């Protein structure tokens, strides 16, 4: 399927088929895809958690407001977190990045202070979200990105140290009765003329 057609069919799933589980092979593939996500200067200031069945998933669902049912019904929940420990991040890039990338970081990012660096690191994680949603759609997997979660509770449940939960994505297969799917509810987007200018 051409990616344009995939984009037309992708949507935010509201109701999952709780019986249909994503295969281990597909989960392994998604893990490798998300590992390959792009980030500025290849910084990779992130950690991802793939949560399937059991107590952890239920506890995370309970800390997810109106998203709880989606999480409980979905096959997996993927939690996206960003590094908050700038010193740890700098050690990471010193050990993994070429000198030119490190110099860019020092000159244009670190020079603006720690708050700027932390904000920039969060932005990199959001880049991985777009990449991940596209990968799910291309593999016939439905997804629900969600910021409506109790981030600090997630941090406690996942025992995060030096990282901070930003958002989560429920993944699985849609329920046939999910009225949000494009075959039942047409996708609504602004027109090309409103959002794109050719210069």
Coordinates of N, CA and C in Angstrom, one line a residue:
X1 N 0.8 -1.2 0.0 CA 0.0 0.0 0.0 C 0.9 1.2 0.0
X2 N 0.6 2.2 -0.9 CA 1.4 3.4 -0.9 C 1.2 4.2 0.4
X3 N 2.2 4.9 0.8 CA 2.1 5.5 2.2 C 0.9 6.5 2.2
X4 N 0.6 7.2 1.1 CA -0.5 8.1 1.1 C -1.8 7.4 1.5
X5 N -2.0 6.2 1.0 CA -3.2 5.4 1.4 C -3.1 5.0 2.8
X6 N -1.9 4.7 3.3 CA -1.8 4.3 4.7 C -2.1 5.5 5.6
X7 N -1.7 6.7 5.2 CA -2.0 7.9 6.0 C -3.5 8.2 6.0
X8 N -4.2 7.9 4.9 CA -5.6 8.1 4.8 C -6.4 7.2 5.8
X9 N -5.8 6.0 6.0 CA -6.5 5.0 6.8 C -6.1 5.0 8.3
X10 N -5.0 5.6 8.6 CA -4.5 5.7 10.0 C -5.4 6.7 10.7
X11 N -5.7 6.3 12.0 CA -6.5 7.2 12.8 C -6.3 6.9 14.3
X12 N -6.7 7.7 15.2 CA -6.5 7.5 16.6 C -7.6 6.5 17.1
X13 N -7.2 5.3 17.4 CA -8.2 4.3 17.8 C -8.8 4.6 19.2
X14 N -10.1 4.4 19.2 CA -10.8 4.7 20.5 C -11.3 3.4 21.2
X15 N -11.4 2.3 20.4 CA -11.9 1.1 21.0 C -11.1 -0.1 20.3
X16 N -10.5 -0.9 21.2 CA -9.7 -2.0 20.7 C -10.4 -3.4 20.9
X17 N -9.9 -4.3 20.0 CA -10.3 -5.7 20.2 C -9.4 -6.3 21.2
X18 N -9.9 -6.6 22.4 CA -9.1 -7.0 23.5 C -8.5 -8.4 23.4
X19 N -9.1 -9.2 22.4 CA -8.7 -10.6 22.2 C -7.5 -10.7 21.3
X20 N -7.4 -9.8 20.3 CA -6.4 -9.9 19.3 C -5.1 -9.2 19.8
X21 N -4.0 -10.0 19.9 CA -2.7 -9.6 20.4 C -1.7 -9.4 19.3
X22 N -0.9 -8.4 19.4 CA 0.2 -8.2 18.4 C 1.2 -9.4 18.6
X23 N 1.6 -10.0 17.5 CA 2.6 -11.1 17.6 C 3.9 -10.6 18.2
X24 N 4.7 -11.6 18.8 CA 6.0 -11.3 19.3 C 6.9 -10.8 18.2
X25 N 6.8 -11.3 17.0 CA 7.6 -10.9 15.8 C 7.4 -9.5 15.5
X26 N 6.1 -9.1 15.5 CA 5.8 -7.7 15.1 C 6.3 -6.7 16.2
X27 N 6.2 -7.1 17.5 CA 6.7 -6.3 18.6 C 8.2 -6.1 18.5
X28 N 8.9 -7.2 18.2 CA 10.3 -7.1 18.0 C 10.7 -6.2 16.9
X29 N 9.9 -6.2 15.8 CA 10.1 -5.3 14.7 C 9.9 -3.8 15.1
X30 N 8.8 -3.6 15.8 CA 8.5 -2.2 16.3 C 9.6 -1.7 17.2
X31 N 10.1 -2.6 18.1 CA 11.2 -2.2 18.9 C 12.5 -1.7 18.1
X32 N 12.8 -2.5 17.1 CA 13.9 -2.1 16.3 C 13.6 -0.8 15.5
X33 N 12.4 -0.7 15.0 CA 12.0 0.5 14.3 C 12.2 1.8 15.2
X34 N 11.7 1.7 16.4 CA 11.7 2.8 17.3 C 13.2 3.1 17.7
X35 N 14.0 2.1 17.8 CA 15.4 2.3 18.0 C 16.1 3.1 16.9
X36 N 15.6 3.0 15.7 CA 16.1 3.7 14.6 C 15.5 5.1 14.4
X37 N 14.7 5.5 15.3 CA 14.1 6.9 15.2 C 15.1 8.0 15.0
X38 N 14.8 9.0 14.2 CA 15.7 10.1 14.0 C 15.7 11.0 15.2
X39 N 16.8 11.7 15.4 CA 16.9 12.7 16.5 C 18.0 13.7 16.1
X40 N 17.9 14.9 16.5 CA 18.9 15.9 16.2 C 20.3 15.5 16.6
X41 N 21.2 15.6 15.8 CA 22.6 15.1 16.0 C 22.7 13.7 16.5
X42 N 21.7 12.9 16.2 CA 21.6 11.5 16.7 C 21.8 11.4 18.2
X43 N 21.1 12.3 18.9 CA 21.2 12.5 20.3 C 20.6 11.4 21.1
X44 N 19.4 10.9 20.7 CA 18.7 9.7 21.3 C 18.6 9.9 22.8
X45 N 18.0 11.0 23.3 CA 17.8 11.2 24.7 C 16.6 10.6 25.3
X46 N 16.4 9.3 25.1 CA 15.1 8.6 25.4 C 15.2 7.2 25.9
X47 N 14.1 6.8 26.4 CA 14.0 5.3 26.8 C 12.5 5.0 26.5
X48 N 12.2 3.8 26.0 CA 10.9 3.3 25.7 C 10.6 2.1 26.4
X49 N 9.3 2.0 26.9 CA 8.9 0.8 27.7 C 7.7 0.2 26.9
X50 N 7.9 -1.1 26.6 CA 6.8 -1.9 26.0 C 6.1 -2.7 27.1
X51 N 4.9 -2.4 27.4 CA 4.2 -3.0 28.5 C 3.0 -3.8 27.9
X52 N 3.0 -5.1 28.2 CA 1.9 -6.0 27.6 C 0.9 -6.3 28.7
X53 N 0.8 -7.5 29.1 CA -0.3 -7.8 30.1 C 0.2 -7.7 31.5
X54 N -0.7 -7.9 32.4 CA -0.3 -8.0 33.8 C -0.5 -6.7 34.6
X55 N 0.0 -6.8 35.8 CA -0.2 -5.8 36.8 C 0.3 -4.4 36.4
X56 N 1.4 -4.3 35.8 CA 2.0 -3.0 35.4 C 1.1 -2.3 34.4
X57 N 0.6 -3.0 33.4 CA -0.3 -2.4 32.5 C -1.6 -1.9 33.1
X58 N -2.1 -2.6 34.0 CA -3.3 -2.2 34.8 C -3.1 -1.0 35.6
X59 N -1.9 -1.0 36.3 CA -1.6 0.2 37.1 C -1.4 1.4 36.3
X60 N -0.8 1.3 35.2 CA -0.6 2.4 34.3 C -2.0 2.9 33.7
X61 N -2.8 2.0 33.4 CA -4.2 2.3 32.9 C -4.9 3.1 34.0
X62 N -4.8 2.7 35.2 CA -5.4 3.4 36.3 C -4.9 4.8 36.5
X63 N -3.8 5.1 36.0 CA -3.2 6.5 36.1 C -3.3 7.2 34.7
X64 N -4.4 6.9 34.0 CA -4.5 7.4 32.6 C -5.8 8.1 32.3
X65 N -6.5 8.6 33.4 CA -7.8 9.3 33.2 C -8.7 8.5 32.3
X66 N -9.2 9.3 31.3 CA -10.2 8.7 30.3 C -9.6 7.7 29.3
X67 N -8.3 7.5 29.4 CA -7.6 6.6 28.5 C -7.5 5.2 29.1
X68 N -8.0 5.0 30.3 CA -7.8 3.7 31.0 C -8.4 2.5 30.1
X69 N -9.6 2.7 29.6 CA -10.2 1.6 28.9 C -9.4 1.2 27.7
X70 N -8.9 2.2 26.9 CA -8.1 1.9 25.7 C -6.9 1.1 26.1
X71 N -6.2 1.5 27.2 CA -5.0 0.8 27.6 C -5.3 -0.7 28.0
X72 N -6.4 -0.8 28.7 CA -6.7 -2.2 29.2 C -7.1 -3.1 28.0
X73 N -7.8 -2.5 27.0 CA -8.2 -3.3 25.8 C -7.1 -3.6 24.8
X74 N -6.1 -2.6 24.7 CA -5.1 -2.7 23.7 C -4.1 -3.9 24.0
X75 N -3.4 -4.3 23.0 CA -2.5 -5.4 23.1 C -1.3 -4.9 24.0
X76 N -0.7 -3.7 23.7 CA 0.4 -3.2 24.4 C 0.3 -1.7 24.7
X77 N 1.0 -1.3 25.7 CA 1.2 0.2 25.9 C 2.7 0.5 25.8
X78 N 3.0 1.5 25.0 CA 4.4 1.9 24.8 C 4.5 3.3 25.5
X79 N 5.4 3.4 26.5 CA 5.7 4.6 27.2 C 6.9 5.2 26.7
X80 N 6.8 6.5 26.4 CA 8.0 7.3 25.9 C 8.5 8.2 27.0
X81 N 9.8 8.1 27.3 CA 10.4 9.0 28.3 C 11.6 9.7 27.8
X82 N 11.9 10.8 28.4 CA 13.0 11.6 28.0 C 14.0 11.7 29.1
X83 N 15.3 11.8 28.8 CA 16.3 12.0 29.8 C 16.1 13.4 30.5
X84 N 16.3 13.4 31.8 CA 16.2 14.7 32.5 C 17.5 15.0 33.2
X85 N 18.4 14.1 33.2 CA 19.7 14.2 33.8 C 20.7 14.7 32.7
X86 N 21.0 16.0 32.7 CA 21.8 16.6 31.6 C 23.2 16.0 31.7
X87 N 23.7 15.8 32.9 CA 25.1 15.3 33.0 C 25.2 13.9 32.4
X88 N 24.2 13.1 32.7 CA 24.1 11.7 32.1 C 24.0 11.8 30.6
X89 N 23.2 12.7 30.1 CA 23.1 12.9 28.7 C 24.4 13.2 28.0
X90 N 25.2 14.2 28.7 CA 26.4 14.6 28.1 C 27.5 13.5 28.1
X91 N 27.4 12.6 29.1 CA 28.3 11.5 29.2 C 27.9 10.5 28.0
X92 N 26.6 10.4 27.8 CA 26.2 9.5 26.7 C 26.7 10.0 25.3
X93 N 26.5 11.3 25.0 CA 27.0 11.7 23.7 C 28.5 11.8 23.6
X94 N 29.2 12.0 24.7 CA 30.6 12.0 24.6 C 31.1 10.6 24.2
X95 N 30.4 9.6 24.6 CA 30.8 8.2 24.3 C 30.3 7.7 23.0
X96 N 29.3 8.4 22.3 CA 28.7 7.8 21.1 C 28.7 8.7 19.9
X97 N 28.9 10.0 20.1 CA 28.8 11.0 18.9 C 30.1 11.5 18.5
X98 N 30.2 11.8 17.2 CA 31.5 12.4 16.7 C 31.7 13.8 17.2
X99 N 32.9 14.2 17.1 CA 33.3 15.5 17.7 C 32.5 16.7 17.2
X100 N 32.2 16.7 15.9 CA 31.4 17.8 15.3 C 30.0 17.9 16.0
X101 N 29.4 16.8 16.2 CA 28.0 16.8 16.9 C 28.1 17.3 18.3
X102 N 29.2 16.9 19.0 CA 29.4 17.3 20.4 C 29.7 18.8 20.4
X103 N 30.4 19.3 19.5 CA 30.7 20.7 19.5 C 29.5 21.5 19.2
X104 N 28.6 21.0 18.3 CA 27.3 21.6 18.0 C 26.5 21.7 19.3
X105 N 26.4 20.6 20.0 CA 25.7 20.6 21.3 C 26.2 21.7 22.2
X106 N 27.5 21.7 22.4 CA 28.1 22.7 23.3 C 27.9 24.1 22.9
X107 N 28.0 24.4 21.6 CA 27.9 25.8 21.1 C 26.5 26.3 21.1
X108 N 25.6 25.5 20.6 CA 24.2 26.0 20.3 C 23.2 25.5 21.3
X109 N 23.5 24.5 22.1 CA 22.4 24.0 23.1 C 22.9 24.3 24.5
X110 N 24.0 23.7 24.9 CA 24.4 23.8 26.3 C 24.6 25.3 26.7
X111 N 25.1 26.1 25.7 CA 25.3 27.5 26.0 C 24.1 28.3 26.4
X112 N 22.9 27.7 26.1 CA 21.6 28.4 26.4 C 21.1 27.9 27.8
X113 N 21.8 27.0 28.4 CA 21.4 26.7 29.8 C 20.7 25.3 29.8
X114 N 20.6 24.8 31.1 CA 20.1 23.5 31.3 C 18.6 23.3 30.9
X115 N 17.8 24.3 31.2 CA 16.4 24.3 30.9 C 16.2 24.2 29.4
X116 N 17.0 24.9 28.6 CA 16.9 24.8 27.1 C 17.3 23.4 26.7
X117 N 18.3 22.8 27.3 CA 18.7 21.4 26.9 C 17.6 20.4 27.2
X118 N 17.0 20.5 28.4 CA 15.9 19.6 28.7 C 14.7 19.7 27.8
X119 N 14.4 21.0 27.4 CA 13.3 21.2 26.5 C 13.6 20.5 25.1
X120 N 14.8 20.7 24.7 CA 15.3 20.2 23.4 C 15.3 18.7 23.4
X121 N 15.6 18.1 24.5 CA 15.6 16.6 24.6 C 14.2 16.1 24.5
X122 N 13.2 16.8 25.1 CA 11.8 16.3 25.0 C 11.4 16.4 23.5
X123 N 11.8 17.4 22.8 CA 11.4 17.6 21.4 C 11.9 16.4 20.6
X124 N 13.1 15.8 20.9 CA 13.6 14.7 20.2 C 12.7 13.5 20.4
X125 N 12.1 13.3 21.6 CA 11.2 12.2 21.8 C 9.9 12.3 21.0
X126 N 9.5 13.6 20.9 CA 8.3 13.8 20.0 C 8.6 13.4 18.6
X127 N 9.8 13.6 18.1 CA 10.1 13.2 16.8 C 9.9 11.6 16.6
X128 N 10.3 10.9 17.7 CA 10.2 9.5 17.6 C 8.7 9.0 17.6
X129 N 7.9 9.8 18.2 CA 6.4 9.5 18.2 C 5.9 9.5 16.8
X130 N 6.2 10.5 16.0 CA 5.7 10.5 14.6 C 6.2 9.3 13.8
X131 N 7.5 9.0 14.0 CA 8.1 7.9 13.3 C 7.4 6.6 13.7
X132 N 7.1 6.4 15.0 CA 6.5 5.2 15.6 C 5.1 5.1 15.1
X133 N 4.3 6.1 15.1 CA 2.9 6.1 14.6 C 2.9 5.7 13.1
X134 N 3.8 6.2 12.3 CA 3.8 5.9 10.9 C 4.2 4.4 10.7
X135 N 5.1 3.9 11.6 CA 5.5 2.5 11.5 C 4.4 1.6 11.8
X136 N 3.6 1.9 12.9 CA 2.5 1.1 13.2 C 1.5 1.1 12.1
X137 N 1.2 2.2 11.5 CA 0.2 2.3 10.4 C 0.7 1.4 9.2
X138 N 1.9 1.5 8.9 CA 2.5 0.8 7.8 C 2.5 -0.7 8.0
X139 N 2.4 -1.1 9.3 CA 2.4 -2.6 9.6 C 1.0 -3.1 10.0
X140 N 0.0 -2.2 9.8 CA -1.4 -2.7 10.0 C -1.7 -2.7 11.5
X141 N -1.0 -2.0 12.3 CA -1.3 -1.9 13.7 C -1.9 -0.6 14.1
X142 N -3.0 -0.6 14.9 CA -3.7 0.6 15.3 C -3.0 1.2 16.5
X143 N -3.2 2.5 16.7 CA -2.5 3.2 17.8 C -3.3 4.4 18.3
X144 N -3.0 4.7 19.6 CA -3.7 5.8 20.2 C -2.6 6.5 21.0
X145 N -2.1 7.6 20.5 CA -1.1 8.5 21.3 C -1.9 9.2 22.4
X146 N -1.3 9.3 23.5 CA -2.0 9.9 24.7 C -1.1 10.7 25.6
X147 N -1.4 12.0 25.8 CA -0.8 12.8 26.8 C -1.6 12.8 28.1
X148 N -2.9 12.3 28.0 CA -3.8 12.3 29.1 C -3.4 11.2 30.1
X149 N -2.3 11.4 30.8 CA -1.8 10.4 31.7 C -1.3 11.2 32.9
X150 N -1.1 10.5 34.1 CA -0.5 11.1 35.2 C 1.0 10.8 35.2
X151 N 1.7 11.7 34.6 CA 3.1 11.4 34.3 C 4.0 11.0 35.5
X152 N 3.8 11.7 36.6 CA 4.6 11.4 37.8 C 4.3 10.0 38.3
X153 N 3.0 9.6 38.2 CA 2.6 8.3 38.7 C 3.3 7.2 37.7
X154 N 3.3 7.5 36.4 CA 4.0 6.6 35.5 C 5.4 6.5 35.9
X155 N 6.1 7.6 36.2 CA 7.5 7.6 36.6 C 7.7 6.6 37.8
X156 N 6.8 6.7 38.8 CA 6.9 5.9 40.0 C 6.7 4.4 39.6
X157 N 5.7 4.1 38.8 CA 5.4 2.7 38.5 C 6.5 2.1 37.7
X158 N 7.1 2.9 36.8 CA 8.2 2.4 36.0 C 9.6 2.5 36.6
X159 N 9.6 3.1 37.8 CA 10.8 3.3 38.6 C 11.9 4.0 37.8
X160 N 11.4 5.1 37.2 CA 12.3 5.9 36.4 C 13.3 6.7 37.2
X161 N 14.5 6.7 36.8 CA 15.6 7.5 37.4 C 16.4 8.2 36.3
X162 N 16.4 9.5 36.3 CA 17.1 10.3 35.3 C 16.3 10.4 34.0
X163 N 15.0 9.9 34.0 CA 14.1 10.0 32.9 C 12.8 10.5 33.4
X164 N 12.0 11.0 32.5 CA 10.7 11.5 32.8 C 9.7 11.0 31.7
X165 N 8.5 10.5 32.1 CA 7.5 10.1 31.2 C 6.9 11.3 30.5
X166 N 6.8 11.3 29.2 CA 6.2 12.4 28.4 C 4.8 12.0 27.9
X167 N 4.6 10.8 27.4 CA 3.3 10.4 26.8 C 3.4 8.9 26.6
X168 N 2.3 8.3 26.2 CA 2.2 6.9 26.0 C 1.4 6.6 24.7
X169 N 1.6 5.4 24.1 CA 0.8 5.0 22.9 C 0.3 3.6 23.2
X170 N -1.0 3.5 23.1 CA -1.7 2.2 23.2 C -1.6 1.6 21.7
X171 N -1.3 0.4 21.6 CA -1.2 -0.3 20.3 C -1.9 -1.6 20.3
X172 N -2.5 -1.9 19.2 CA -3.2 -3.2 19.1 C -4.0 -3.2 17.8
X173 N -5.2 -3.8 17.8 CA -6.1 -3.9 16.7 C -7.5 -3.4 17.0
X174 N -8.0 -2.6 16.1 CA -9.3 -1.9 16.4 C -10.4 -2.9 16.6
X175 N -11.4 -2.5 17.4 CA -12.7 -3.2 17.5 C -13.5 -2.9 16.2
X176 N -14.2 -3.8 15.7 CA -15.0 -3.6 14.5 C -16.0 -2.5 14.7
X177 N -16.4 -2.3 15.9 CA -17.4 -1.3 16.2 C -16.9 0.1 16.5
X178 N -15.5 0.3 16.4 CA -14.9 1.6 16.8 C -15.4 2.6 15.8
X179 N -16.2 3.6 16.2 CA -16.8 4.5 15.3 C -15.9 5.6 14.9
X180 N -14.7 5.6 15.4 CA -13.7 6.7 15.0 C -12.9 6.3 13.8
X181 N -13.1 5.1 13.3 CA -12.3 4.6 12.1 C -12.8 5.3 10.9
X182 N -11.9 5.6 9.9 CA -12.3 6.4 8.8 C -13.5 5.9 8.0
X183 N -13.7 4.6 8.0 CA -14.8 4.0 7.2 C -16.2 4.4 7.9
X184 N -16.2 4.8 9.1 CA -17.4 5.3 9.8 C -17.5 6.8 10.0
X185 N -16.3 7.4 10.3 CA -16.3 8.8 10.6 C -15.1 9.4 9.7
X186 N -15.5 10.2 8.7 CA -14.5 10.8 7.8 C -13.5 11.6 8.6
X187 N -12.2 11.4 8.1 CA -11.1 12.2 8.7 C -11.3 13.7 8.4
X188 N -11.0 14.5 9.4 CA -11.2 15.9 9.3 C -9.8 16.6 9.4
X189 N -9.4 17.2 8.3 CA -8.1 17.9 8.3 C -8.3 19.3 7.6
X190 N -7.5 20.3 7.9 CA -7.5 21.5 7.2 C -7.1 21.3 5.8
X191 N -7.5 22.2 4.9 CA -7.2 22.0 3.5 C -5.7 22.3 3.2
X192 N -5.2 21.8 2.2 CA -3.8 22.1 1.8 C -3.6 23.6 1.6
X193 N -4.5 24.3 1.1 CA -4.4 25.7 0.9 C -4.2 26.5 2.2
X194 N -4.8 25.9 3.3 CA -4.7 26.6 4.6 C -3.4 26.4 5.3
X195 N -2.7 25.3 5.0 CA -1.5 25.0 5.8 C -0.2 24.9 5.0
X196 N -0.3 24.9 3.7 CA 1.0 24.7 2.9 C 1.1 25.9 1.9
X197 N 2.3 26.5 1.9 CA 2.6 27.5 0.9 C 3.8 27.1 0.1
X198 N 3.7 27.2 -1.2 CA 4.8 26.9 -2.1 C 5.5 28.2 -2.4
X199 N 6.8 28.3 -2.1 CA 7.5 29.6 -2.3 C 8.6 29.4 -3.4

